[in-house]
Tab-separated table of C-alpha atoms in Angstrom:
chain	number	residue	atom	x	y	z
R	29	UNK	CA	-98.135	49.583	-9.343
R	30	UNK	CA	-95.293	49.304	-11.551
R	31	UNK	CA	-93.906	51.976	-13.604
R	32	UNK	CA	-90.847	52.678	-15.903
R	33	UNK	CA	-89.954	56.012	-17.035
R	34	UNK	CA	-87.769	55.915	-20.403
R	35	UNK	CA	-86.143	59.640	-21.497
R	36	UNK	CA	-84.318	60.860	-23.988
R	37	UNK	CA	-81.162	62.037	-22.788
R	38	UNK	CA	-80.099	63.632	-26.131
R	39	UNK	CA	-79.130	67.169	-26.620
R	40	UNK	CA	-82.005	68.842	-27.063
R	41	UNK	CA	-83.834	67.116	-24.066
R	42	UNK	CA	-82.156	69.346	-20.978
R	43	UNK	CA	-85.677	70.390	-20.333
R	44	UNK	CA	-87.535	67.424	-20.252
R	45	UNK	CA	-84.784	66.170	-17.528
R	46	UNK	CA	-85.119	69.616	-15.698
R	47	UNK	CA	-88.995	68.922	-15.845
R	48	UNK	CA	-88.334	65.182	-14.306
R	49	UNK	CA	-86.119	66.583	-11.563
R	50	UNK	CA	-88.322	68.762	-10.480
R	51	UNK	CA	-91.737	67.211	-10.483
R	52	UNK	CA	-90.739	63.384	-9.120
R	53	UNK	CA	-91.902	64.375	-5.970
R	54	UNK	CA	-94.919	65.305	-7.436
R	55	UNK	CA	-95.741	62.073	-9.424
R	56	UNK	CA	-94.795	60.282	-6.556
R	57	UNK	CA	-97.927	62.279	-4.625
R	58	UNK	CA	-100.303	61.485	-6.795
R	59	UNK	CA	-100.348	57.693	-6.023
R	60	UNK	CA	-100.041	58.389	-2.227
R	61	UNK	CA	-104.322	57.867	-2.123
R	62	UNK	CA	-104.407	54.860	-4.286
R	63	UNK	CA	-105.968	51.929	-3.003
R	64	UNK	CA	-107.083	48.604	-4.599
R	65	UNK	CA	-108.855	46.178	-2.731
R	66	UNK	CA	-108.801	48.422	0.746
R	67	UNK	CA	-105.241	48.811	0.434
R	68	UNK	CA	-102.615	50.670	-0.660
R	69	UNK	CA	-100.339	49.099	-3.686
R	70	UNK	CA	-96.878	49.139	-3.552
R	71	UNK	CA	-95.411	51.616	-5.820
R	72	UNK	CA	-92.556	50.736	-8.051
R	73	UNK	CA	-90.383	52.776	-10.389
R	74	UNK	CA	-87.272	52.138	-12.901
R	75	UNK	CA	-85.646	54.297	-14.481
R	76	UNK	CA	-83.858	54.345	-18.378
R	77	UNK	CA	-81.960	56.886	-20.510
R	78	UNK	CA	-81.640	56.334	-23.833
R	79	UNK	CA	-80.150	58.616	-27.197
R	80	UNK	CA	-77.147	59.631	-26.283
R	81	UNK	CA	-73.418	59.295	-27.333
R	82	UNK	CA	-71.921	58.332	-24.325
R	83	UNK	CA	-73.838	55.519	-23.918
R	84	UNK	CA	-72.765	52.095	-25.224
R	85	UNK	CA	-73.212	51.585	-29.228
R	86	UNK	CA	-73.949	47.835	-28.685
R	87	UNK	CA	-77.083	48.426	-26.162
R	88	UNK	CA	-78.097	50.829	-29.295
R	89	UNK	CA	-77.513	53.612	-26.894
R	90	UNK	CA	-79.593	52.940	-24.060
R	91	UNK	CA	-79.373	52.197	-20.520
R	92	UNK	CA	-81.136	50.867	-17.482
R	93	UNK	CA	-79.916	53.188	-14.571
R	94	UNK	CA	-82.701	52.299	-11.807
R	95	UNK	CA	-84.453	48.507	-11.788
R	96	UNK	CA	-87.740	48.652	-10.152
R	97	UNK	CA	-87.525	50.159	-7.139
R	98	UNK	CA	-89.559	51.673	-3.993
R	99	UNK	CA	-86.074	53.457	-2.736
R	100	UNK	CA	-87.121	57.149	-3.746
R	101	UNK	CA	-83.707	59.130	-2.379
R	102	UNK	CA	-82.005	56.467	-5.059
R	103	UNK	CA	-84.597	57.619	-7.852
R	104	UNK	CA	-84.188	61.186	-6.944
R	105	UNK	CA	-79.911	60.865	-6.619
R	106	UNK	CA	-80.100	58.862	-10.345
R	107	UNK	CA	-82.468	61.990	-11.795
R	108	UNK	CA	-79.850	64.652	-10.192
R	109	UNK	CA	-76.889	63.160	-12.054
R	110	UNK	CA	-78.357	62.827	-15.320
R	111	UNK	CA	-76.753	64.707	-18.360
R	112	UNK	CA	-77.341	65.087	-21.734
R	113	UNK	CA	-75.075	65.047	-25.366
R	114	UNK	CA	-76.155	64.564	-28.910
R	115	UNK	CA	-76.933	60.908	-29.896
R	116	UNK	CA	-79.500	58.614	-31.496
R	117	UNK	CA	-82.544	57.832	-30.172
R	118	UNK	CA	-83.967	54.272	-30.487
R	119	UNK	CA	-87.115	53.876	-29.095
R	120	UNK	CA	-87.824	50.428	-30.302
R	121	UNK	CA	-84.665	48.974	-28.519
R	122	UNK	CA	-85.182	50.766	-24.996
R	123	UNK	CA	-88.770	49.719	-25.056
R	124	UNK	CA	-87.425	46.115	-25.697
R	125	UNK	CA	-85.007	46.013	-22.779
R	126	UNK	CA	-87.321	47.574	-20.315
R	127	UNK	CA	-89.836	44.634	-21.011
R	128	UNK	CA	-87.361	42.234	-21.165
R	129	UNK	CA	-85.107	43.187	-18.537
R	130	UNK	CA	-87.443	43.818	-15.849
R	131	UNK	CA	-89.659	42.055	-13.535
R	132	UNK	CA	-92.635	42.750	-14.383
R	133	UNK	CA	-95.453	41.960	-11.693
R	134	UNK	CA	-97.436	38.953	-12.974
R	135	UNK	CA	-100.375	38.986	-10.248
R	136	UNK	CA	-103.722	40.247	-12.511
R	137	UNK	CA	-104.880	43.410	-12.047
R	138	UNK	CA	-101.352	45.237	-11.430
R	139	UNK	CA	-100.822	48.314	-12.946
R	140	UNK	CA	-97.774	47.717	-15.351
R	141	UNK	CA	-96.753	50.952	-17.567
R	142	UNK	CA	-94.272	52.418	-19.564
R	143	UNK	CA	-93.962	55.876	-20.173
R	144	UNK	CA	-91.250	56.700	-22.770
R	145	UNK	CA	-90.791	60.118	-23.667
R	146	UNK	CA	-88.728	61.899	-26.553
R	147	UNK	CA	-89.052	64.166	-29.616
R	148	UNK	CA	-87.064	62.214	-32.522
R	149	UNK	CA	-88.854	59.714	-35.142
R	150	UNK	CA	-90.450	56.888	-32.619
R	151	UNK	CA	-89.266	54.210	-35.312
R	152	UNK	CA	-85.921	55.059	-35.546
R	153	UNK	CA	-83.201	52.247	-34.795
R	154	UNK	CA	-82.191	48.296	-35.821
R	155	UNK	CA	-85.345	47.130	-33.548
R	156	UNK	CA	-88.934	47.550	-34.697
R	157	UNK	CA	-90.861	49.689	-32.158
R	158	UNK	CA	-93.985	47.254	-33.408
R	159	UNK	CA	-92.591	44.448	-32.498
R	160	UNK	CA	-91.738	45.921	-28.531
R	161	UNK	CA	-94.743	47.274	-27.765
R	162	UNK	CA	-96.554	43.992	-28.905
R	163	UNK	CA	-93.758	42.508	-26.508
R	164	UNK	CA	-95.166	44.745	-24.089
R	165	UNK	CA	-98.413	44.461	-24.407
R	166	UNK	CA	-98.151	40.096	-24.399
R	167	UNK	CA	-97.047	41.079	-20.620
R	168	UNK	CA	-99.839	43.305	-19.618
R	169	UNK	CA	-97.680	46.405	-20.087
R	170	UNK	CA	-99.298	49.494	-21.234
R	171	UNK	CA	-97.459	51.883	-23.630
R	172	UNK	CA	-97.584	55.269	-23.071
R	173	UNK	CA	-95.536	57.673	-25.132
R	174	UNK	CA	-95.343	61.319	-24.317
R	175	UNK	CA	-93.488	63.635	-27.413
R	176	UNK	CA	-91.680	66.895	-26.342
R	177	UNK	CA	-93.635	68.874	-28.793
R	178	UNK	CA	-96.619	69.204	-31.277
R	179	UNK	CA	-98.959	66.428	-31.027
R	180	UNK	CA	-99.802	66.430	-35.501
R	181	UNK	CA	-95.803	66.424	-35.550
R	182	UNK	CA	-95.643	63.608	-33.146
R	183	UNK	CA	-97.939	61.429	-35.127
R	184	UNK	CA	-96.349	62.050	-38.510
R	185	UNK	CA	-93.301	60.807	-36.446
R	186	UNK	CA	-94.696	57.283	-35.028
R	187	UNK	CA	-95.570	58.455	-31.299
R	188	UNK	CA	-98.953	57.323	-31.747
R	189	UNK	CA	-97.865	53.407	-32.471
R	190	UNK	CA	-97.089	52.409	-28.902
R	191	UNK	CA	-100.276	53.393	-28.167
R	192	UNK	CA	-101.972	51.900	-30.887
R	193	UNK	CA	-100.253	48.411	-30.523
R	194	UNK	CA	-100.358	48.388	-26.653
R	195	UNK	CA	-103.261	50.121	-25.603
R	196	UNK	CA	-101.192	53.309	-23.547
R	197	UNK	CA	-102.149	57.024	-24.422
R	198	UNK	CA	-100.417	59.490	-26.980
R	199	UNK	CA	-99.080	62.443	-24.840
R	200	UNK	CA	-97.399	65.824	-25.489
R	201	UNK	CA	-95.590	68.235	-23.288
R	202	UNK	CA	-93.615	71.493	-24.235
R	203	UNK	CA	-90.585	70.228	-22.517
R	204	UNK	CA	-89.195	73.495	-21.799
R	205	UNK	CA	-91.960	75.125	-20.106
R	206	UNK	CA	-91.582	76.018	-16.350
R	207	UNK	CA	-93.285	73.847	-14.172
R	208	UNK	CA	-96.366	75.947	-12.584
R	209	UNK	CA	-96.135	75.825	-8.798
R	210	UNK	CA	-98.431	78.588	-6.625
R	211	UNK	CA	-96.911	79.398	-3.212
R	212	UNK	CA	-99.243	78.635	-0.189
R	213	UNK	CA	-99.724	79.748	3.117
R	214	UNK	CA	-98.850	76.017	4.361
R	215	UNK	CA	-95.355	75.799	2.431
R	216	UNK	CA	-93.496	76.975	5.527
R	217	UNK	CA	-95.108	75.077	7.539
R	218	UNK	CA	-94.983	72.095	5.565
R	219	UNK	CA	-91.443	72.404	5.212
R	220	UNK	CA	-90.632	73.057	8.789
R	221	UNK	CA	-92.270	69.490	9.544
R	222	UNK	CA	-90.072	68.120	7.419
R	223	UNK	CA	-87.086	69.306	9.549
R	224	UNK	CA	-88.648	68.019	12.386
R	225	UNK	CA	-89.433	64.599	10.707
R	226	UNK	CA	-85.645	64.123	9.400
R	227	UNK	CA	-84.774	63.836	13.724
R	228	UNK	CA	-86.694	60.826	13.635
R	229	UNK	CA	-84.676	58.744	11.369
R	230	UNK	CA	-82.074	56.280	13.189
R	231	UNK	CA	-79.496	54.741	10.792
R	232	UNK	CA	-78.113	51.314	11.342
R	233	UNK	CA	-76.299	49.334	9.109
R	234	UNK	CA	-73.013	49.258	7.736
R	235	UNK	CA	-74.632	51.991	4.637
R	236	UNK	CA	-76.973	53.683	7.411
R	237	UNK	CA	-75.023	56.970	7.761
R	238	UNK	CA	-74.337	57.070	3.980
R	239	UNK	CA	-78.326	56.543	3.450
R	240	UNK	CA	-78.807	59.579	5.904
R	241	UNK	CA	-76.779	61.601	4.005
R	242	UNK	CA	-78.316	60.430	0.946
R	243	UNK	CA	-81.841	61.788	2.348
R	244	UNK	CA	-80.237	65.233	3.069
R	245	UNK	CA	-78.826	65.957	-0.049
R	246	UNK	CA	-81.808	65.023	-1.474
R	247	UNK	CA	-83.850	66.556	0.427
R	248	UNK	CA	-81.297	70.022	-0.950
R	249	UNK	CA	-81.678	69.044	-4.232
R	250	UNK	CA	-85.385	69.369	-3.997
R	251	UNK	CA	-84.632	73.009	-2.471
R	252	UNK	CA	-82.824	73.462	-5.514
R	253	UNK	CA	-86.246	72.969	-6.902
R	254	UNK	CA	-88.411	75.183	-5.126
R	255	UNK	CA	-89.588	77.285	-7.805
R	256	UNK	CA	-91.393	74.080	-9.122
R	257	UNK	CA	-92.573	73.295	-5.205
R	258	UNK	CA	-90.237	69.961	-5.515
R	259	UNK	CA	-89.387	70.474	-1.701
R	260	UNK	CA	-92.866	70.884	0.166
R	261	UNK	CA	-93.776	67.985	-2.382
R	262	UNK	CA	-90.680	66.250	-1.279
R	263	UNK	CA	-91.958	66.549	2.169
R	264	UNK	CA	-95.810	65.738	1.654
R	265	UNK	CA	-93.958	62.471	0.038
R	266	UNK	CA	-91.754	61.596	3.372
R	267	UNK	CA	-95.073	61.255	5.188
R	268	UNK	CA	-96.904	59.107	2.678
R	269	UNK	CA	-96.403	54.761	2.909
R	270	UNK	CA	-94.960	55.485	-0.368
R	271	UNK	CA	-92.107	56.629	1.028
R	272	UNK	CA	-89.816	53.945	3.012
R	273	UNK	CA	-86.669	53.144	4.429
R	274	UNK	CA	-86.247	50.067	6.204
R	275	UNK	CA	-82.967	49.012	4.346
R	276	UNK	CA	-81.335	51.526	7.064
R	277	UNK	CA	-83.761	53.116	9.193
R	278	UNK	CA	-84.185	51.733	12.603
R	279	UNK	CA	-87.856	52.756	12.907
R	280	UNK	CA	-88.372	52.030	9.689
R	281	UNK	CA	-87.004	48.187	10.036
R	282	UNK	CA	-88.740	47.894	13.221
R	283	UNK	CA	-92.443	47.747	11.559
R	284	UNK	CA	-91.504	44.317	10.068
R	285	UNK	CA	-93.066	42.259	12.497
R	286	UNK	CA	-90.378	39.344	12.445
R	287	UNK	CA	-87.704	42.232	12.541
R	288	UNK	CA	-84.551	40.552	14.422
R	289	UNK	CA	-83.248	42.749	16.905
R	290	UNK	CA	-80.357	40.454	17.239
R	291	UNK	CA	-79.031	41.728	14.025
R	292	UNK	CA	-78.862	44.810	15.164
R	293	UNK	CA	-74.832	45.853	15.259
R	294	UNK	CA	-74.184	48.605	18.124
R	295	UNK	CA	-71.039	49.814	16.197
R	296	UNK	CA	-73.008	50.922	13.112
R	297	UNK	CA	-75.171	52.933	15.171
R	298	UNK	CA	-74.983	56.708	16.099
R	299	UNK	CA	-72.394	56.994	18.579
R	300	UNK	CA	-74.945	58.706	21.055
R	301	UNK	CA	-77.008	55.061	20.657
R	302	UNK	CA	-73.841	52.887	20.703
R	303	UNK	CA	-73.768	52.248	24.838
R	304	UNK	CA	-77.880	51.564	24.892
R	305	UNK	CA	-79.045	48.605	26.352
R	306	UNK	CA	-80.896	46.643	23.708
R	307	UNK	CA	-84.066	47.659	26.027
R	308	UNK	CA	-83.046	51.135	26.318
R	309	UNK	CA	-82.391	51.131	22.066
R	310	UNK	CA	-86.070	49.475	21.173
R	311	UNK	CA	-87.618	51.755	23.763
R	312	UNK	CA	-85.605	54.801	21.505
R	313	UNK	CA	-86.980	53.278	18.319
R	314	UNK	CA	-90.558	53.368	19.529
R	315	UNK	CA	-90.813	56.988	20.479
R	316	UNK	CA	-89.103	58.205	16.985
R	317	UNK	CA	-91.695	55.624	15.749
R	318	UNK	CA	-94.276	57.545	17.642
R	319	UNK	CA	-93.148	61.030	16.741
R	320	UNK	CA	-93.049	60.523	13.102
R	321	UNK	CA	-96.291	59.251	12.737
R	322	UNK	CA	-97.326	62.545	14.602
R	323	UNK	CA	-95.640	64.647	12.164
R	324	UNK	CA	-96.786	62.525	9.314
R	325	UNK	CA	-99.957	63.623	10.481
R	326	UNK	CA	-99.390	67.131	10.720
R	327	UNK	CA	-97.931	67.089	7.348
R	328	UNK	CA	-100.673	65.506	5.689
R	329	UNK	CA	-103.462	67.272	7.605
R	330	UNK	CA	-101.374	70.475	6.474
R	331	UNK	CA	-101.038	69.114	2.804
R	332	UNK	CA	-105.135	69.264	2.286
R	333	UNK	CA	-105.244	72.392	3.814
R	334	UNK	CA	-102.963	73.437	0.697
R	335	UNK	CA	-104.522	71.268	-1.581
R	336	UNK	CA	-107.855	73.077	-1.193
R	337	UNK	CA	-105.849	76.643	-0.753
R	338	UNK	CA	-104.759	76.121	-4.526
R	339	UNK	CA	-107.576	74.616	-5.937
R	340	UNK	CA	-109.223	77.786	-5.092
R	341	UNK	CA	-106.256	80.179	-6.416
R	342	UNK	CA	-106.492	78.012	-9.494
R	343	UNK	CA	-110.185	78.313	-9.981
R	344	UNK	CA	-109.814	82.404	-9.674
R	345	UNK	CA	-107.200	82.630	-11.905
R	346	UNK	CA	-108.432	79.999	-14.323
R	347	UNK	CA	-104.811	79.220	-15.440
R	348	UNK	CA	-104.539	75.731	-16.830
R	349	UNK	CA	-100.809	76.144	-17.550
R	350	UNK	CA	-98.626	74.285	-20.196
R	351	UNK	CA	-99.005	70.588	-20.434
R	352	UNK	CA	-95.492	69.454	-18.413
R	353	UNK	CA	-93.940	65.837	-17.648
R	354	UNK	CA	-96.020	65.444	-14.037
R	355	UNK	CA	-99.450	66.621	-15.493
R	356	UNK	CA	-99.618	64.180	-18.364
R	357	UNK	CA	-98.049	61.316	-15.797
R	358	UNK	CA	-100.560	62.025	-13.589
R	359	UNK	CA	-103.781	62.291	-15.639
R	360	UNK	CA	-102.850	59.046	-17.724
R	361	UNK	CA	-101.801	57.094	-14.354
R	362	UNK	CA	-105.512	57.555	-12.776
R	363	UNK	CA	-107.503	57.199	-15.724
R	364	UNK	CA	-105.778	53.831	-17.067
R	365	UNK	CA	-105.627	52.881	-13.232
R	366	UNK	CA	-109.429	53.295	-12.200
R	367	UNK	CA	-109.856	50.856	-15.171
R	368	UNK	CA	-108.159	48.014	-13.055
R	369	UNK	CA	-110.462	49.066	-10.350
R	370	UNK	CA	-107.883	51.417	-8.337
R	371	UNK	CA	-109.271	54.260	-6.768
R	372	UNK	CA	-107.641	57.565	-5.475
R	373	UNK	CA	-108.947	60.351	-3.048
């Protein structure tokens, strides 16, 4: 499943980043019970910005600042140091260079989209939004466009042609709204897991302690967050497939079954690991292996248990909320998914 999420980094677009920051994790969820086939697809995600003046005239202000990817602490870091200034927003030409540009999945029956969200005129720059979304569509791609605003104003201002042309969905979001999070019972205990489940990890590698970091200050930024709920679903994430590390976690690595041990250098490990036999190191490996699927377990087992705790809070309070970035992602994914014969829990 391959998805590319194009915003507007303009001026006038601080909430719709807020609302991406804050809801990733929650996105992210809602392909952790996908399955296709009897198994569960890779998930990939890229990442552009586009209408802003700091960006570079000749790429008619737009940028690709994550290529497909699975590495979600790099998606998260990217979304964290995202800023916004005045600019012009040229839908046709990021929609062009995200077709272009990446590699698209060629295999039938893979779920290619693009979700491109922004409030200016959708036919606005040198390159003729027609013309890229029939690009896209040659490739299988699905255009989804999602305005920050009225839906009648976002028609009168060309949302509705990617659609049209490549067979996505019109969406619409009031980008400033607060995303709508209800505190549970299982939050704390979801989140103490997660404490629990960082002592597994076992860096390696000449970036492996940089990567660790990387996870904790993501894993702070969600805290930032936790109005929204971005760190218990940063957690309910970390025990999902979706969610994967091998480029410098030991355990991780160590699923591979042709992983080379060989290539293993002792000086790039934790100095407590440094003077372990190499029998001694893999035996290490294996019981972190061991304890993280336990408290993958726990956190998922705990994560129903909330699911069904809100579901039920919702259905009292019968509070549907404003639409926001995660709840339009998410309806639009499943639907347009279940049509290539995905399925989700």
């Amino acid at each position: 499943m391959q998805i590319a999420i194009l915003l507007d980094t303009s001026g006038s677009m601080d909430g719709l980043i807020e609302q991406a920051k804050s809801e990733l994790w929650s996105i992210v969820n809602s392909f952790n019970s996908a399955n296709k086939d009897g198994k569960a697809p890779r998930l990939e995600v890229a990442l552009y910005e586009y209408g802003k003046q700091s960006l570079n005239a000749e790429s008619n202000w737009q940028q690709c600042i994550v290529p497909f990817s699975n590495d979600l602490d790099l998606i998260s870091e990217t979304l964290f140091k995202l800023k916004t200034n005045g600019g012009d927003e040229y839908c046709g030409a990021v929609i062009e260079r995200a077709v272009a540009d990446m590699k698209w999945d060629e295999a039938a029956g893979t779920y290619k989209a693009i979700f491109i969200a922004g409030n200016e005129p959708f036919t606005q720059g040198p390159i003729n939004v027609t013309q890229s979304c029939q690009s896209a569509k040659k490739k299988g791609i699905v255009v989804n466009t999602i305005h920050c605003g009225n839906q009648q104003v976002g028609v009168q201002r060309g949302w509705n042609i990617g659609p049209v042309v490549a067979g996505g969905s019109l969406l619409t979001i009031d980008h400033n709204a607060q995303v709508a999070h209800i505190d549970a019972p299982q939050d704390k205990v979801i989140i103490q897991l997660n404490i629990e489940l960082n002592k597994t990890y076992v860096p390696y590698g000449k970036s492996g302690v940089k990567n660790k970091v990387r996870q904790e200050v993501q894993d702070n930024n969600a805290l930032q967050k936790k109005s929204s709920g971005a760190n218990v679903q940063r957690a309910i994430c970390k025990s999902s497939h979706n969610y994967s590390n091998e480029s410098w976690d030991l355990v991780d690595a160590a699923k591979k079954k042709q992983f080379d041990w060989g290539s293993v250098e002792k000086k790039d490990l934790p100095k407590p690991l440094q003077k372990l036999s190499d029998k001694a190191l893999q035996a290490y490996v294996a019981n972190n292996a061991k304890k993280r699927t336990e408290i993958q377990l726990k956190i998922q087992n705990t994560s129903q248990q909330r699911q069904r705790y809100i579901a039920k809070i919702s259905q009292e309070k019968s509070e549907n909320g404003a639409q926001t970035l995660d709840k339009v992602v998410i309806e639009t994914v499943r639907k347009q998914a279940k049509e290539l014969g995905y399925t989700f829990k």
